[in-house]
PDB file of C-alpha atoms in Angstrom:
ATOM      1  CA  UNK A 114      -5.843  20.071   9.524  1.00 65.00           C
ATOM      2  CA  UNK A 115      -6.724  23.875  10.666  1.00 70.00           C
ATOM      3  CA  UNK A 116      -4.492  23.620  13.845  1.00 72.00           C
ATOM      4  CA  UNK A 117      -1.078  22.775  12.115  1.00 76.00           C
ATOM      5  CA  UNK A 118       0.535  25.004   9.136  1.00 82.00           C
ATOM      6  CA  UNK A 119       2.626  21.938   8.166  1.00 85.00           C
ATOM      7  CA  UNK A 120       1.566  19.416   5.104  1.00 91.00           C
ATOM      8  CA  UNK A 121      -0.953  16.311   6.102  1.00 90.00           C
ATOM      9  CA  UNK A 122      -0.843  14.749   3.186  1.00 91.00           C
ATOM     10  CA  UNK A 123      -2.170  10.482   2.500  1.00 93.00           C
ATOM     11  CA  UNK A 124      -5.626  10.466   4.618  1.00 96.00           C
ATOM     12  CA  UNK A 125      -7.431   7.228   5.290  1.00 97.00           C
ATOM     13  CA  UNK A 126     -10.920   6.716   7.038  1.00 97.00           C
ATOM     14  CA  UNK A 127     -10.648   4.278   9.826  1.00 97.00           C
ATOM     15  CA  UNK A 128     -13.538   0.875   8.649  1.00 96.00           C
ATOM     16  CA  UNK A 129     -15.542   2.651  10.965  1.00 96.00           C
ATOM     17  CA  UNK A 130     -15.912   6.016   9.862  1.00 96.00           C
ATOM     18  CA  UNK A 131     -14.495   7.672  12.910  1.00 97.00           C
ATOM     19  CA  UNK A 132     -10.955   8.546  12.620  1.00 97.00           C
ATOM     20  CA  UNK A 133      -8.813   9.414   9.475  1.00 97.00           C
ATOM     21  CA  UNK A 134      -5.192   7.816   9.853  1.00 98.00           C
ATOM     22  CA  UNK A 135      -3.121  10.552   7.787  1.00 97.00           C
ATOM     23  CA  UNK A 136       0.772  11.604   7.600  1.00 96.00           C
ATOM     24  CA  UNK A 137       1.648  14.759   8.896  1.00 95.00           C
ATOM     25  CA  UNK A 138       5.151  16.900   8.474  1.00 94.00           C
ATOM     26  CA  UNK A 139       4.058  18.415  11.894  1.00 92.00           C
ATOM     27  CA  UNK A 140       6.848  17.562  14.831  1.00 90.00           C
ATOM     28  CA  UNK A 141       9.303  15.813  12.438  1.00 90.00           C
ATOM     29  CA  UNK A 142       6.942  13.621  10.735  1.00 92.00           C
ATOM     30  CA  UNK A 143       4.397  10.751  11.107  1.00 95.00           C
ATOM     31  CA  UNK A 144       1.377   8.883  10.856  1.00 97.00           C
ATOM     32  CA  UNK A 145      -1.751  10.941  12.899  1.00 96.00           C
ATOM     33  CA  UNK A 146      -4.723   9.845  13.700  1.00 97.00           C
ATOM     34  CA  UNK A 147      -8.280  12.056  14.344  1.00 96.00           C
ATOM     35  CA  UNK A 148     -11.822  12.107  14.524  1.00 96.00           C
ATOM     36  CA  UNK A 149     -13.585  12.065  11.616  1.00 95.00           C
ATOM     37  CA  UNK A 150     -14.145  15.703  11.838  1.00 93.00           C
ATOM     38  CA  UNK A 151     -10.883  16.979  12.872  1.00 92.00           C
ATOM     39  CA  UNK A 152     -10.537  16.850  16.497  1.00 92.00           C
ATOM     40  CA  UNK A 153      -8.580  15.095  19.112  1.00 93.00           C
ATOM     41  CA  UNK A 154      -5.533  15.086  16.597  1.00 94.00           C
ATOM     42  CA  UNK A 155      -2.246  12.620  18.374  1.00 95.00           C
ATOM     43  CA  UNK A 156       0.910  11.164  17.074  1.00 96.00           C
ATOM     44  CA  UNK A 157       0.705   7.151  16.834  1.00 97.00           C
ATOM     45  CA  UNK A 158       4.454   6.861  14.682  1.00 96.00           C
ATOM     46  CA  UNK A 159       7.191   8.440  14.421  1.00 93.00           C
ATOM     47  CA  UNK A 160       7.647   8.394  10.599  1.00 92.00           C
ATOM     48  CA  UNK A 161       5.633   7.053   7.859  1.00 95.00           C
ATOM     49  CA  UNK A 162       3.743   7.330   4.321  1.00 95.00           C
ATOM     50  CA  UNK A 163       0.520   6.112   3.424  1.00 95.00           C
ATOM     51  CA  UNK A 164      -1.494   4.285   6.196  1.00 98.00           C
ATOM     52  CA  UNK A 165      -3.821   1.853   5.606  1.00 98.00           C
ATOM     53  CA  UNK A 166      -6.492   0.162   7.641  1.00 98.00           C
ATOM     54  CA  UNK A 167      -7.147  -3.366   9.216  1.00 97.00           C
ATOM     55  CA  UNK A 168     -10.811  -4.386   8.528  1.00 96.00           C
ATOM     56  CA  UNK A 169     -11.001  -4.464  11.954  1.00 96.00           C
ATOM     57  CA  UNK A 170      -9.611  -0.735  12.695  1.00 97.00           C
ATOM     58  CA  UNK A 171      -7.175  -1.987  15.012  1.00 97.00           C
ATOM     59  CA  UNK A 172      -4.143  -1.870  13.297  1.00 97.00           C
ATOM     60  CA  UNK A 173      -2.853   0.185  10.645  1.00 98.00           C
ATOM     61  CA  UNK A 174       0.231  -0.794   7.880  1.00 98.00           C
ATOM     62  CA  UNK A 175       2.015   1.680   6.228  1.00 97.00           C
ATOM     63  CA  UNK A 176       5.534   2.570   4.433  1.00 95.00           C
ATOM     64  CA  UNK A 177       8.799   3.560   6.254  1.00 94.00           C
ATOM     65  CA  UNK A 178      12.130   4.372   5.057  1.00 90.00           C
ATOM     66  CA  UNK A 179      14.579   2.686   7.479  1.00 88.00           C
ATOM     67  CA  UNK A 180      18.255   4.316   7.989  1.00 87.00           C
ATOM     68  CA  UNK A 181      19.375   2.776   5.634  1.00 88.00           C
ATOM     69  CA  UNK A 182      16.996   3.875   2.846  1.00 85.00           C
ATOM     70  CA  UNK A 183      15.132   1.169   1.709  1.00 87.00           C
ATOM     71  CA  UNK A 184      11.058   1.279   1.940  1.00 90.00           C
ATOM     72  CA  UNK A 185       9.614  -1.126   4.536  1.00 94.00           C
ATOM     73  CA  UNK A 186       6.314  -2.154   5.910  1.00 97.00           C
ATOM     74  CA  UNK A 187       5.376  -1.770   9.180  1.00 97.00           C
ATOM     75  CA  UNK A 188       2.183  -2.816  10.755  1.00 98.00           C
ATOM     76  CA  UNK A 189       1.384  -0.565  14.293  1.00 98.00           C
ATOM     77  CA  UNK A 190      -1.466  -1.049  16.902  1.00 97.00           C
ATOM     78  CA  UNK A 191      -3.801   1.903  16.928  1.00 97.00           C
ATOM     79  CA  UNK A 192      -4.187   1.004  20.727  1.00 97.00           C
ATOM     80  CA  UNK A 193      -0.547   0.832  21.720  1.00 96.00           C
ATOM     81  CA  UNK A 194       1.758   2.257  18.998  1.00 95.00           C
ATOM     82  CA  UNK A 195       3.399  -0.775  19.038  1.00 96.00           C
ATOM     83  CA  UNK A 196       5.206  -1.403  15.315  1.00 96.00           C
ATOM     84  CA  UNK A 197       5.857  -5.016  14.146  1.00 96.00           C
ATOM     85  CA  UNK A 198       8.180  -4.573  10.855  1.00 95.00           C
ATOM     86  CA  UNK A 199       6.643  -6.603   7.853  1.00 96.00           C
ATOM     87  CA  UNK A 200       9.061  -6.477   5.341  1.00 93.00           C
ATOM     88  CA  UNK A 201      10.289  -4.384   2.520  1.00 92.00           C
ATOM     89  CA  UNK A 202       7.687  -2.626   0.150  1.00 93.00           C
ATOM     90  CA  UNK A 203       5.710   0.572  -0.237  1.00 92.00           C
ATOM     91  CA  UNK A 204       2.489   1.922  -0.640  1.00 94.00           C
ATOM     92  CA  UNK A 205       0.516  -1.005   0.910  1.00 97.00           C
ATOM     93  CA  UNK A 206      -3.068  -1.653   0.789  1.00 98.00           C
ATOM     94  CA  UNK A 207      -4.629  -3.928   3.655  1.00 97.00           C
ATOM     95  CA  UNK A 208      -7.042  -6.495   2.088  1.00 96.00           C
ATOM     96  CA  UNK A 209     -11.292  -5.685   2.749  1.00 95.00           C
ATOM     97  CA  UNK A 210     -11.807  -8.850   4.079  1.00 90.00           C
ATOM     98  CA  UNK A 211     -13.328  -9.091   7.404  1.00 86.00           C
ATOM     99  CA  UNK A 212     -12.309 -12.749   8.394  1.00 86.00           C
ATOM    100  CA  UNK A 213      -8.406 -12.643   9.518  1.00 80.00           C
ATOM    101  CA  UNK A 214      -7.286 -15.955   7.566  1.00 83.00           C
ATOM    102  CA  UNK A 215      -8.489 -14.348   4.065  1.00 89.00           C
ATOM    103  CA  UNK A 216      -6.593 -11.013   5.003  1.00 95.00           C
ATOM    104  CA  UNK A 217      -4.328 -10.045   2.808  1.00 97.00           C
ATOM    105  CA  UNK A 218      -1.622  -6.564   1.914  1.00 97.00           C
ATOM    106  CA  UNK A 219      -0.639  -5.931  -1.249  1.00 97.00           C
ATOM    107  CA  UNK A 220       2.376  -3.597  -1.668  1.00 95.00           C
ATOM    108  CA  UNK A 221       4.427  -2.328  -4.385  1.00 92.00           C
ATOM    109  CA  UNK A 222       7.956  -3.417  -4.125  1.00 88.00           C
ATOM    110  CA  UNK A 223      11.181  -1.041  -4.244  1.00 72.00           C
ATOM    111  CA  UNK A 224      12.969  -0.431  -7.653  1.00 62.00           C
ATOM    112  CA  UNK A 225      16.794  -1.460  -7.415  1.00 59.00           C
ATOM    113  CA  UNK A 226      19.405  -3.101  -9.128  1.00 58.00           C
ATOM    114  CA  UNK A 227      17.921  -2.122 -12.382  1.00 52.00           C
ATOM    115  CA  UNK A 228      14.496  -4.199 -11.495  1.00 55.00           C
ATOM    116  CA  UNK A 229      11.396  -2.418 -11.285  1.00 67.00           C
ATOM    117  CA  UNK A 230       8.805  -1.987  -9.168  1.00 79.00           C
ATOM    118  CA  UNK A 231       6.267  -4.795  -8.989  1.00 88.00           C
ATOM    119  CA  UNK A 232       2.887  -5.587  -7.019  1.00 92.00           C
ATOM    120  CA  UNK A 233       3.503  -8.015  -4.623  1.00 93.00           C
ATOM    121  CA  UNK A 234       0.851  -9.390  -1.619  1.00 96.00           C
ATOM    122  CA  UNK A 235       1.336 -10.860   1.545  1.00 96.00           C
ATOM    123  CA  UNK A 236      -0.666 -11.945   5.144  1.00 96.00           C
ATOM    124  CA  UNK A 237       0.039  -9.303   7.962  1.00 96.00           C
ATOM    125  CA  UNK A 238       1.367 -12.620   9.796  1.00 95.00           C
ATOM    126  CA  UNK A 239       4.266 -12.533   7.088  1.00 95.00           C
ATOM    127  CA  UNK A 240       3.519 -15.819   5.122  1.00 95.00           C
ATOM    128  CA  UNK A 241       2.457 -16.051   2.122  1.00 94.00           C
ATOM    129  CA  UNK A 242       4.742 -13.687   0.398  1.00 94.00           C
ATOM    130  CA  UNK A 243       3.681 -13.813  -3.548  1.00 92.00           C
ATOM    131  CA  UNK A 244       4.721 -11.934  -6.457  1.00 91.00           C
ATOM    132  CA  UNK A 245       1.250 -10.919  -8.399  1.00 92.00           C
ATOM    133  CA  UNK A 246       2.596  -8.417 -11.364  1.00 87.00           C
ATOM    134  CA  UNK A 247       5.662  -7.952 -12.556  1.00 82.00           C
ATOM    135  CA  UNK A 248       7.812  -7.071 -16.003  1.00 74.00           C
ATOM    136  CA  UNK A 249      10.987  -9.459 -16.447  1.00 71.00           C
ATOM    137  CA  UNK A 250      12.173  -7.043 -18.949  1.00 70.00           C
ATOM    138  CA  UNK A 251      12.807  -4.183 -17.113  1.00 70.00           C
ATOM    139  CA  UNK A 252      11.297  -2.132 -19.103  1.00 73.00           C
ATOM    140  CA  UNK A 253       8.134  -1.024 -16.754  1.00 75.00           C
ATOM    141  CA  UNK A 254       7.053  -0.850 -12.910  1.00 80.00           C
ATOM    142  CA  UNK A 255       3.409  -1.464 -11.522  1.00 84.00           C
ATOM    143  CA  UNK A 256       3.067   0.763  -8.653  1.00 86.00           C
ATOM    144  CA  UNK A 257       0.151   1.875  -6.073  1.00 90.00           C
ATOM    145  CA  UNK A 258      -1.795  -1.208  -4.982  1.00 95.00           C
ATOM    146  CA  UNK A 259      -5.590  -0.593  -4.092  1.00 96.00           C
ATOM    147  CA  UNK A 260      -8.032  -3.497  -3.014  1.00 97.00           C
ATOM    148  CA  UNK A 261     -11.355  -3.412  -4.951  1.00 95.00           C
ATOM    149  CA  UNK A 262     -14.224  -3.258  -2.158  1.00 94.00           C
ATOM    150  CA  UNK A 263     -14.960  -7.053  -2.839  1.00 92.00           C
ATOM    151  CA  UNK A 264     -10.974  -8.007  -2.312  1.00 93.00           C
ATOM    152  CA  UNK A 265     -11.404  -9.762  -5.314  1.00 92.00           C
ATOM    153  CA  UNK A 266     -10.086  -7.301  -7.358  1.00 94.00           C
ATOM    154  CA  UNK A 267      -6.374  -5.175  -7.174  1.00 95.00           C
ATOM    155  CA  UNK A 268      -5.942  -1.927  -9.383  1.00 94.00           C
ATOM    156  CA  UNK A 269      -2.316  -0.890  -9.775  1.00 91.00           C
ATOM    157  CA  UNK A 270      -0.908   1.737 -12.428  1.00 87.00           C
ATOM    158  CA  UNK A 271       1.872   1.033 -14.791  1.00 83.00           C
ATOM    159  CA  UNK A 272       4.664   3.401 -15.085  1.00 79.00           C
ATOM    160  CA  UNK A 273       6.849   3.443 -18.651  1.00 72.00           C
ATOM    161  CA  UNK A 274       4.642   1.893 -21.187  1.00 56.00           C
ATOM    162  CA  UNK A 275       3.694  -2.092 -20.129  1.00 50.00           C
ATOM    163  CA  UNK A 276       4.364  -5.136 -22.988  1.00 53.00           C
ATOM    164  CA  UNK A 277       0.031  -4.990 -21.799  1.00 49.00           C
ATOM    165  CA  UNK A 278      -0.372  -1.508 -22.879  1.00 49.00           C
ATOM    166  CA  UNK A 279       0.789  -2.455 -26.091  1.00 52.00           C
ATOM    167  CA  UNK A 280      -1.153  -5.589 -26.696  1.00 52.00           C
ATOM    168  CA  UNK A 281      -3.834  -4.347 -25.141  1.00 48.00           C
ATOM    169  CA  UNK A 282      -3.833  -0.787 -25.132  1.00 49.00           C
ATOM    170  CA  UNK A 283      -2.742   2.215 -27.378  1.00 47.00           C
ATOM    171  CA  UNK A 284       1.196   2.446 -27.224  1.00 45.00           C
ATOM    172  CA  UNK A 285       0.732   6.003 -27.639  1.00 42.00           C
ATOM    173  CA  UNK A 286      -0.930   7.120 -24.720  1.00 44.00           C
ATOM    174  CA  UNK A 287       0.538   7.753 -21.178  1.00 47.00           C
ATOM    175  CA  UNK A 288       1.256   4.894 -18.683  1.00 72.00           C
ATOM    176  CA  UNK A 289      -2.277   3.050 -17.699  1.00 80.00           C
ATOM    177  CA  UNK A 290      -4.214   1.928 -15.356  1.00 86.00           C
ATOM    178  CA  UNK A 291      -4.464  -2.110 -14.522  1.00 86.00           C
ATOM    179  CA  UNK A 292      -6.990  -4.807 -12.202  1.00 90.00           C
ATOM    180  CA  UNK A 293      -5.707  -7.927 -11.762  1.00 92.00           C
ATOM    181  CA  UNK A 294      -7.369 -10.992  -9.458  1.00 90.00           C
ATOM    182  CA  UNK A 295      -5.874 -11.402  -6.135  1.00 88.00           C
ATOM    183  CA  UNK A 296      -4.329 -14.898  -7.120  1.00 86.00           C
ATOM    184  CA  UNK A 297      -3.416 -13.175 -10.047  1.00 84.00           C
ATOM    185  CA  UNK A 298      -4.810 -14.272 -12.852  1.00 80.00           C
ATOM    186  CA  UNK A 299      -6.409 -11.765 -15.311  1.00 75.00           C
ATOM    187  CA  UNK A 300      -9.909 -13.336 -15.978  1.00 55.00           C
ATOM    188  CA  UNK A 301     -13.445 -11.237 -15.745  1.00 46.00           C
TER     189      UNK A 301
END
């Protein structure tokens, strides 16, 4: 934004088209929100990466590192700032769907203990925690979740050539791009 000489970096228009959720570096760090044009910037976290929006525009989920260093979720009330922590993961991607009980966030999960990352989804209640891509081998990691606009769909990007790459794909090439169904199957 013009009024801070600070990175904003990870912007997301609010369902609505009115505000842009964004992290900023300005005052230690966080997740912003402001109108869709700029103005009336404010503070709603104190830390974050890479908001994302309820279908709603109430709440917003994005990534935190806790003290600790591991990447969690956190899900915060645009209304009252008030955070409810979801679980571990990164980069997560709130679900299209307008109807609560078909609501969905898929999230990459942290590489550790020589496994990598994988694409996991889960309800902002918590349940339904389900593995959706993943490489047993260790070889690869899928990373950045993003919802098609029909939630039927998830994109995610491989990183270090996928076993699907290969099959599928030329070998040769740089890591790839990937859509997979939201129970996880592959079908078109």
């Amino acid at each position: 934004t013009a009024d801070s000489p600070v990175d904003d970096t990870h912007p997301a228009f609010s369902p609505d088209g009115e505000q842009i959720a964004f992290r900023s570096e300005r005052g230690g760090g966080g997740i912003f929100l402001m109108g869709a044009t700029g103005e009336s910037v404010k503070r709603l976290t104190e830390g974050g990466f890479n908001p994302s929006w309820s279908p709603d525009g109430k709440k917003l989920v994005y990534s935190s590192k806790s003290e600790r260093g591991y990447w969690r979720l956190v899900i915060v009330d645009v209304a009252t700032g008030i955070p409810t922590f979801l679980g571990a993961g990164l980069y997560p991607d709130w679900s299209p769907h307008p109807d609560s009980a078909d609501q969905w966030i898929a999230f990459q999960s942290q590489s550790q203990n020589g496994m990598k990352g994988s694409i996991w989804i889960v309800r902002p209640d918590g349940s339904g925690l389900r593995e959706l891509v993943a490489d047993r081998h260790r070889e690869w990691s899928a990373v950045n979740p993003r919802w098609a606009p029909d939630g039927k769909w998830i994109s995610y990007a491989t990183v270090k050539r996928s076993p699907e790459s290969v099959a599928y794909g030329q070998a040769g090439e740089a890591d790839d791009l990937w859509v997979v169904m939201s129970d996880g199957r592959y079908d078109t």
